[in-house]
Amino acid sequence: MDNGQEYCEPSQRMENASSRAFTNRDRTTNAPDVRISVEDWGGFPSSSNSVPQENGAYYSSDAGGRRSSAGRPASSVIEAADRLRGEYARLQQTIHENQEAQSLCTMVTATIPFVFVFVLKMVFDNFFSILRIVIALGGFLAVDSRVQELFTAGHSASSIRITAVIIFLVLFYFTSGICSHDDEFNMRNVLLLKYAGVVYHGFFFTVYVLTLSDTFIKMVVSGTKLIVSLSGISMSMKRKINQLLEYLSQTYRCVVPVPQWLNYFIGKELSNFALYANGLLFTLYGIIKARELWGLFLTTFECASRIVRPTRHGSFPTADEVDQQGMCSVCHGEFSSPIKLVCSHIFCSACIERWLECENTCPNCRAVVEKKDNSWKDGATSKGIRFC
């Protein structure tokens, strides 16, 4: 068959498709489902062939035999929506058929308004305490984000540094005032590991004191990291100091709650049985706390040892090995104090040290060079609150 018979003109192909549609209309009473695939309107052979499927859709098959459908994303979304509607309908039917589930839903629906009313009452009664916590947390998060920007920006502009310092001073002034000036407790006693309150207070007061004191300590740590970021030492040393400051602060923050919970457990005049029971509970708390402190102490000691003793990441290569590799694959320049890793790749000592401050693998082959802790080196401070 020649090309003129095999590839028809577009108008002739449209007429043939229309005649097939009318034939289908005569055969069934339903409206015909006609899909016309015109691959090429110029009468030339197309690079892909249309293959009809059982559901009437046409898929285009390329030279490699792979099939694709232009309408597949839309149909998948519709199918997912239909499945969700079906699952929701089955869930409703299950609830209607199960009387216990229906009773539970009715009880929850009837209880939610009362819970909302009691929550509003608690917010109104403790509005100023909640406001203090929100302002203190907001100030700390703002300072922490500024410190991280200084470390991620590298050699940041002087305007960014001045802005970060001003923001810290203003927020620290307001946060310290909010955390310190309270008639019911003394922040200085908390920082000196003493009981904060004048008289015995309950559980929620203890949580309130620990929230404010922990936020204040983290604000001071962020300010110290800000000073480190503005210093003239190398970036590698700055990152190590940041990590050490974070682990020291976490160790100190782990000790701060102990006097407050000690007073909560055994600070009130109780009967002999209650005193013994609370003493036993506090002993259990002390054992758990001692185990946590020991882990933090080991981590802090290891971090400090890495600052005192510089870590060697490899060996010194020979002149022939340096000439054979040519240039450093990190900075794409000539080698400066070259270091050969265990995988035999050679880099500048400054380049590989800066790389290994963030990664634990070789930049070329991804072989593990050393497994070490790289957390908290970017200037970030822990966002969590130490309640215990």
Coordinates of C-alpha atoms in Angstrom, one line a residue:
M1 CA 0.0 0.0 0.0
D2 CA 1.4 3.4 -1.0
N3 CA 1.6 6.5 1.2
G4 CA -1.4 8.1 -0.4
Q5 CA -3.7 5.2 0.5
E6 CA -2.2 4.7 4.0
Y7 CA -2.3 8.3 5.2
C8 CA -5.5 10.0 4.3
E9 CA -6.2 13.7 4.2
P10 CA -7.6 15.2 7.5
S11 CA -11.0 16.0 6.0
Q12 CA -11.4 12.4 4.7
R13 CA -10.5 11.0 8.1
M14 CA -13.0 13.2 9.8
E15 CA -15.7 12.0 7.4
N16 CA -14.9 8.4 8.1
A17 CA -15.1 9.0 11.9
S18 CA -18.4 10.8 11.5
S19 CA -19.8 7.9 9.5
R20 CA -18.7 5.4 12.2
A21 CA -20.5 7.6 14.8
F22 CA -23.8 7.6 12.9
T23 CA -23.5 3.8 12.5
N24 CA -23.1 3.4 16.3
R25 CA -26.1 5.7 16.9
D26 CA -28.2 3.3 14.7
R27 CA -27.0 0.3 16.7
T28 CA -27.9 1.6 20.2
T29 CA -30.4 3.9 21.7
N30 CA -27.8 5.6 24.0
A31 CA -25.7 8.5 22.9
P32 CA -22.5 7.3 21.2
D33 CA -19.2 7.8 22.9
V34 CA -16.9 8.9 20.1
R35 CA -13.2 9.7 20.7
I36 CA -11.3 10.8 17.6
S37 CA -7.5 10.6 17.6
V38 CA -6.0 12.8 14.8
E39 CA -2.3 12.4 15.2
D40 CA -1.1 14.5 12.3
W41 CA -3.1 17.2 10.4
G42 CA -0.5 17.5 7.7
G43 CA -0.9 14.1 6.2
F44 CA 2.5 12.9 7.2
P45 CA 3.3 9.9 9.3
S46 CA 3.2 10.5 13.1
S47 CA 5.9 9.3 15.5
S48 CA 3.3 7.7 17.8
N49 CA 0.3 5.4 17.1
S50 CA -3.1 5.5 18.7
V51 CA -4.1 2.3 20.4
P52 CA -7.7 1.9 21.4
Q53 CA -8.4 0.4 24.8
E54 CA -11.4 -1.6 26.1
N55 CA -12.9 1.4 27.9
G56 CA -12.9 3.5 24.7
A57 CA -10.0 5.7 25.6
Y58 CA -7.1 6.2 23.2
Y59 CA -3.6 5.9 24.5
S60 CA -0.6 7.1 22.4
S61 CA 2.2 4.5 22.0
D62 CA 5.6 5.8 21.3
A63 CA 8.4 4.0 19.5
G64 CA 9.5 2.3 22.7
G65 CA 6.1 0.8 23.3
R66 CA 5.4 3.1 26.4
R67 CA 1.9 4.3 26.8
S68 CA 0.7 7.5 28.2
S69 CA -2.6 9.2 28.6
A70 CA -3.2 13.0 28.7
G71 CA -6.4 12.6 30.7
R72 CA -4.8 10.4 33.4
P73 CA -4.1 13.2 36.1
A74 CA -7.6 14.5 35.9
S75 CA -9.2 11.1 36.1
S76 CA -7.0 10.1 39.0
V77 CA -8.1 13.1 41.0
I78 CA -11.8 12.3 40.2
E79 CA -11.3 8.7 41.3
A80 CA -9.6 9.8 44.5
A81 CA -12.5 12.1 45.3
D82 CA -15.0 9.3 44.6
R83 CA -13.1 7.0 46.9
L84 CA -13.2 9.6 49.7
R85 CA -16.9 10.1 49.3
G86 CA -17.4 6.4 49.3
E87 CA -15.4 5.9 52.5
Y88 CA -17.2 8.8 54.2
A89 CA -20.6 7.3 53.2
R90 CA -19.6 3.9 54.6
L91 CA -18.4 5.5 57.8
Q92 CA -21.7 7.3 58.2
Q93 CA -23.6 4.1 57.5
T94 CA -21.5 2.2 60.1
I95 CA -22.2 4.9 62.7
H96 CA -25.9 4.8 62.0
E97 CA -25.9 1.0 62.2
N98 CA -23.8 0.9 65.4
Q99 CA -25.8 2.3 68.3
E100 CA -22.7 2.5 70.6
A101 CA -20.8 4.6 68.1
Q102 CA -23.8 6.8 67.5
S103 CA -24.1 7.4 71.3
L104 CA -20.4 8.2 71.5
C105 CA -20.7 10.8 68.7
T106 CA -23.8 12.3 70.4
M107 CA -22.0 12.6 73.7
V108 CA -18.9 14.2 72.2
T109 CA -21.0 16.7 70.2
A110 CA -22.9 17.6 73.4
T111 CA -19.7 18.0 75.4
I112 CA -17.6 20.1 73.1
P113 CA -19.6 23.4 73.8
F114 CA -19.0 23.0 77.5
V115 CA -15.3 22.3 77.1
F116 CA -15.1 25.4 74.9
V117 CA -16.7 27.5 77.7
F118 CA -14.4 26.2 80.4
V119 CA -11.3 26.8 78.2
L120 CA -12.5 30.4 77.7
K121 CA -12.9 30.8 81.4
M122 CA -9.4 29.5 82.0
V123 CA -8.0 31.9 79.4
F124 CA -9.8 34.9 81.0
D125 CA -8.6 33.9 84.5
N126 CA -5.0 33.5 83.4
F127 CA -4.9 36.1 80.6
F128 CA -1.8 38.0 81.8
S129 CA 0.1 34.8 82.5
I130 CA -0.7 33.4 79.1
L131 CA 0.2 36.8 77.5
R132 CA 3.6 36.8 79.3
I133 CA 4.4 33.3 77.9
V134 CA 3.3 34.2 74.4
I135 CA 5.4 37.4 74.3
A136 CA 8.5 35.7 75.8
L137 CA 8.3 32.8 73.3
G138 CA 7.8 35.3 70.4
G139 CA 10.8 37.3 71.4
F140 CA 13.0 34.2 71.7
L141 CA 11.9 32.9 68.3
A142 CA 12.6 36.2 66.6
V143 CA 16.1 36.4 68.1
D144 CA 16.8 32.8 67.2
S145 CA 15.8 33.3 63.6
R146 CA 18.1 36.4 63.4
V147 CA 21.1 34.4 64.7
Q148 CA 20.6 31.6 62.2
E149 CA 20.4 34.2 59.4
L150 CA 23.8 35.5 60.5
F151 CA 25.4 32.1 60.3
T152 CA 23.7 31.0 57.0
A153 CA 24.6 34.3 55.3
G154 CA 28.3 33.8 55.9
H155 CA 30.0 37.2 55.6
S156 CA 26.8 39.2 56.2
A157 CA 26.4 42.9 55.7
S158 CA 26.9 45.3 58.5
S159 CA 23.3 46.4 58.3
I160 CA 22.1 42.9 59.0
R161 CA 24.4 42.6 62.0
I162 CA 23.3 46.0 63.4
T163 CA 19.6 45.1 62.9
A164 CA 20.1 41.7 64.7
V165 CA 21.8 43.4 67.7
I166 CA 19.1 46.1 68.0
I167 CA 16.3 43.5 67.8
F168 CA 18.0 41.3 70.4
L169 CA 18.5 44.2 72.8
V170 CA 14.9 45.4 72.5
L171 CA 13.4 41.9 72.8
F172 CA 15.7 41.0 75.6
Y173 CA 14.7 44.1 77.6
F174 CA 11.0 43.3 77.3
T175 CA 11.4 39.6 77.8
S176 CA 13.5 40.0 80.9
G177 CA 11.0 42.5 82.3
I178 CA 8.1 40.2 81.6
C179 CA 9.9 37.1 83.1
S180 CA 11.4 38.8 86.1
H181 CA 8.7 41.2 87.5
D182 CA 6.2 39.0 89.0
D183 CA 4.8 39.2 92.5
E184 CA 4.3 35.5 93.0
F185 CA 7.8 34.2 92.1
N186 CA 11.4 35.4 91.8
M187 CA 13.3 34.6 88.6
R188 CA 16.6 35.1 90.3
N189 CA 15.9 32.2 92.7
V190 CA 15.1 30.0 89.7
L191 CA 18.4 30.8 88.0
L192 CA 20.2 30.1 91.3
L193 CA 18.6 26.7 91.5
K194 CA 16.3 27.7 94.4
Y195 CA 12.6 27.5 94.9
A196 CA 11.0 30.4 93.0
G197 CA 7.8 31.0 95.0
V198 CA 7.2 32.7 98.3
V199 CA 4.7 30.1 99.5
Y200 CA 3.8 26.6 98.3
H201 CA 2.1 26.5 94.9
G202 CA 0.6 23.7 92.9
F203 CA 1.2 22.0 89.6
F204 CA 0.1 24.7 87.2
F205 CA 2.2 27.4 89.0
T206 CA 5.3 25.1 88.7
V207 CA 4.7 24.7 84.9
Y208 CA 4.2 28.4 84.5
V209 CA 7.5 29.2 86.3
L210 CA 9.4 26.6 84.3
T211 CA 8.0 27.9 81.0
L212 CA 9.1 31.5 81.7
S213 CA 12.5 30.6 83.2
D214 CA 13.3 28.2 80.4
T215 CA 12.4 30.8 77.7
F216 CA 14.5 33.4 79.5
I217 CA 17.6 31.1 79.6
K218 CA 17.2 30.3 75.9
M219 CA 17.0 34.1 75.2
V220 CA 20.4 34.5 77.0
V221 CA 21.9 31.6 75.0
S222 CA 20.7 33.1 71.7
G223 CA 22.3 36.5 72.7
T224 CA 25.6 34.7 73.5
K225 CA 25.5 33.0 70.0
L226 CA 24.8 36.4 68.5
I227 CA 28.0 37.7 70.1
V228 CA 29.9 34.7 68.7
S229 CA 28.6 35.3 65.2
L230 CA 29.9 38.9 65.3
S231 CA 33.3 37.9 66.5
G232 CA 36.3 37.6 64.1
I233 CA 37.1 34.0 64.6
S234 CA 36.8 31.4 61.8
M235 CA 33.5 30.0 60.8
S236 CA 34.5 26.5 61.7
M237 CA 35.4 27.6 65.3
K238 CA 32.1 29.6 65.5
R239 CA 30.1 26.5 64.7
K240 CA 31.9 24.4 67.3
I241 CA 31.4 27.1 69.9
N242 CA 27.7 27.2 69.1
Q243 CA 27.4 23.5 69.6
L244 CA 29.2 23.7 72.9
L245 CA 27.0 26.6 74.1
E246 CA 23.9 24.6 73.2
Y247 CA 24.9 21.5 75.0
L248 CA 26.0 23.5 78.1
S249 CA 22.6 25.3 78.1
Q250 CA 20.7 22.1 77.8
T251 CA 22.6 20.6 80.7
Y252 CA 21.8 23.7 82.8
R253 CA 18.2 23.8 81.7
C254 CA 18.0 20.1 82.7
V255 CA 18.9 21.0 86.3
V256 CA 16.7 24.1 86.7
P257 CA 13.4 22.3 87.2
V258 CA 14.7 20.0 90.0
P259 CA 14.2 22.5 92.9
Q260 CA 10.7 23.4 91.7
W261 CA 9.5 19.8 91.5
L262 CA 11.2 19.0 94.8
N263 CA 9.1 21.7 96.5
Y264 CA 6.0 20.4 94.6
F265 CA 6.5 16.9 95.8
I266 CA 7.5 17.4 99.5
G267 CA 7.2 21.1 100.1
K268 CA 3.8 21.0 101.6
E269 CA 3.0 19.7 105.1
L270 CA 1.5 16.3 104.6
S271 CA 0.7 13.2 106.6
N272 CA 3.4 10.6 107.1
F273 CA 2.0 8.3 104.4
A274 CA 1.7 11.0 101.8
L275 CA 5.2 12.3 102.7
Y276 CA 6.7 8.9 102.2
A277 CA 4.8 8.3 98.9
N278 CA 5.8 11.7 97.5
G279 CA 9.4 11.1 98.6
L280 CA 9.4 7.8 96.8
L281 CA 8.0 9.5 93.6
F282 CA 10.7 12.2 93.8
T283 CA 13.4 9.6 94.3
L284 CA 12.2 7.9 91.1
Y285 CA 12.2 11.3 89.4
G286 CA 15.8 11.9 90.6
I287 CA 17.0 8.6 89.2
I288 CA 15.6 9.4 85.8
K289 CA 17.0 12.9 85.9
A290 CA 20.5 11.7 86.9
R291 CA 20.5 9.3 83.9
E292 CA 19.6 12.2 81.6
L293 CA 22.2 14.5 83.1
W294 CA 24.9 11.8 82.7
G295 CA 24.2 11.5 79.0
L296 CA 24.2 15.3 78.5
F297 CA 27.5 15.5 80.5
L298 CA 29.2 13.0 78.2
T299 CA 27.9 14.7 75.1
T300 CA 29.1 18.1 76.3
F301 CA 32.5 16.7 77.3
E302 CA 33.0 15.2 73.9
C303 CA 32.0 18.5 72.2
A304 CA 34.5 20.4 74.3
S305 CA 37.3 17.9 73.5
R306 CA 36.8 18.5 69.8
I307 CA 37.4 22.2 70.3
V308 CA 40.6 21.7 72.4
R309 CA 42.0 18.9 70.2
P310 CA 41.7 19.6 66.4
T311 CA 40.5 16.5 64.5
R312 CA 42.6 15.2 61.6
H313 CA 40.4 14.1 58.8
G314 CA 43.1 12.2 56.9
S315 CA 46.8 12.0 56.0
F316 CA 49.2 14.2 54.1
P317 CA 49.5 13.2 50.4
T318 CA 52.7 13.0 48.4
A319 CA 53.7 15.5 45.8
D320 CA 53.0 13.0 43.0
E321 CA 49.5 12.4 44.3
V322 CA 48.8 16.1 44.4
D323 CA 50.1 16.6 40.9
Q324 CA 48.1 13.7 39.6
Q325 CA 44.8 15.1 40.9
G326 CA 45.5 18.6 39.8
M327 CA 43.1 20.8 41.7
C328 CA 40.7 20.7 44.6
S329 CA 37.2 19.6 43.5
V330 CA 35.5 21.7 46.2
C331 CA 37.0 25.2 45.5
H332 CA 38.3 24.3 41.9
G333 CA 41.7 25.9 42.7
E334 CA 45.2 24.9 43.6
F335 CA 45.7 22.9 46.7
S336 CA 46.3 24.7 50.0
S337 CA 47.5 22.4 52.8
P338 CA 46.2 19.3 51.0
I339 CA 44.7 16.5 53.0
K340 CA 44.0 12.9 51.6
L341 CA 41.0 11.2 53.0
V342 CA 40.7 7.5 53.6
C343 CA 39.0 7.1 50.2
S344 CA 42.2 8.6 48.6
H345 CA 40.6 11.8 47.4
I346 CA 42.6 14.9 48.1
F347 CA 41.2 18.3 49.1
C348 CA 42.3 21.6 50.6
S349 CA 42.4 21.3 54.4
A350 CA 40.1 24.4 54.8
C351 CA 37.7 23.1 52.2
I352 CA 37.3 19.6 53.6
E353 CA 37.0 20.9 57.1
R354 CA 34.2 23.3 56.2
W355 CA 32.5 20.5 54.2
L356 CA 32.7 18.0 57.1
E357 CA 31.2 20.6 59.5
C358 CA 27.9 19.9 57.7
E359 CA 28.4 16.4 56.2
N360 CA 30.1 13.1 57.2
T361 CA 31.0 11.9 53.7
C362 CA 33.5 12.6 51.0
P363 CA 32.4 15.3 48.5
N364 CA 33.3 13.1 45.5
C365 CA 32.5 9.4 46.3
R366 CA 30.2 9.9 49.3
A367 CA 32.3 7.4 51.4
V368 CA 31.9 7.9 55.1
V369 CA 34.8 9.9 56.5
E370 CA 33.8 10.1 60.1
K371 CA 30.6 9.9 62.0
K372 CA 30.3 12.9 64.3
D373 CA 27.6 15.1 65.8
N374 CA 26.9 18.1 63.5
S375 CA 23.8 19.3 65.3
W376 CA 23.3 22.8 66.7
K377 CA 26.2 24.2 64.7
D378 CA 24.0 26.6 62.6
G379 CA 23.3 28.9 65.5
A380 CA 19.9 27.4 66.3
T381 CA 18.7 27.0 69.9
S382 CA 16.4 24.2 71.1
K383 CA 12.7 25.3 70.7
G384 CA 11.4 22.8 73.2
I385 CA 10.5 23.8 76.8
R386 CA 12.0 22.0 79.8
F387 CA 9.1 21.2 82.0
C388 CA 10.9 18.5 84.0

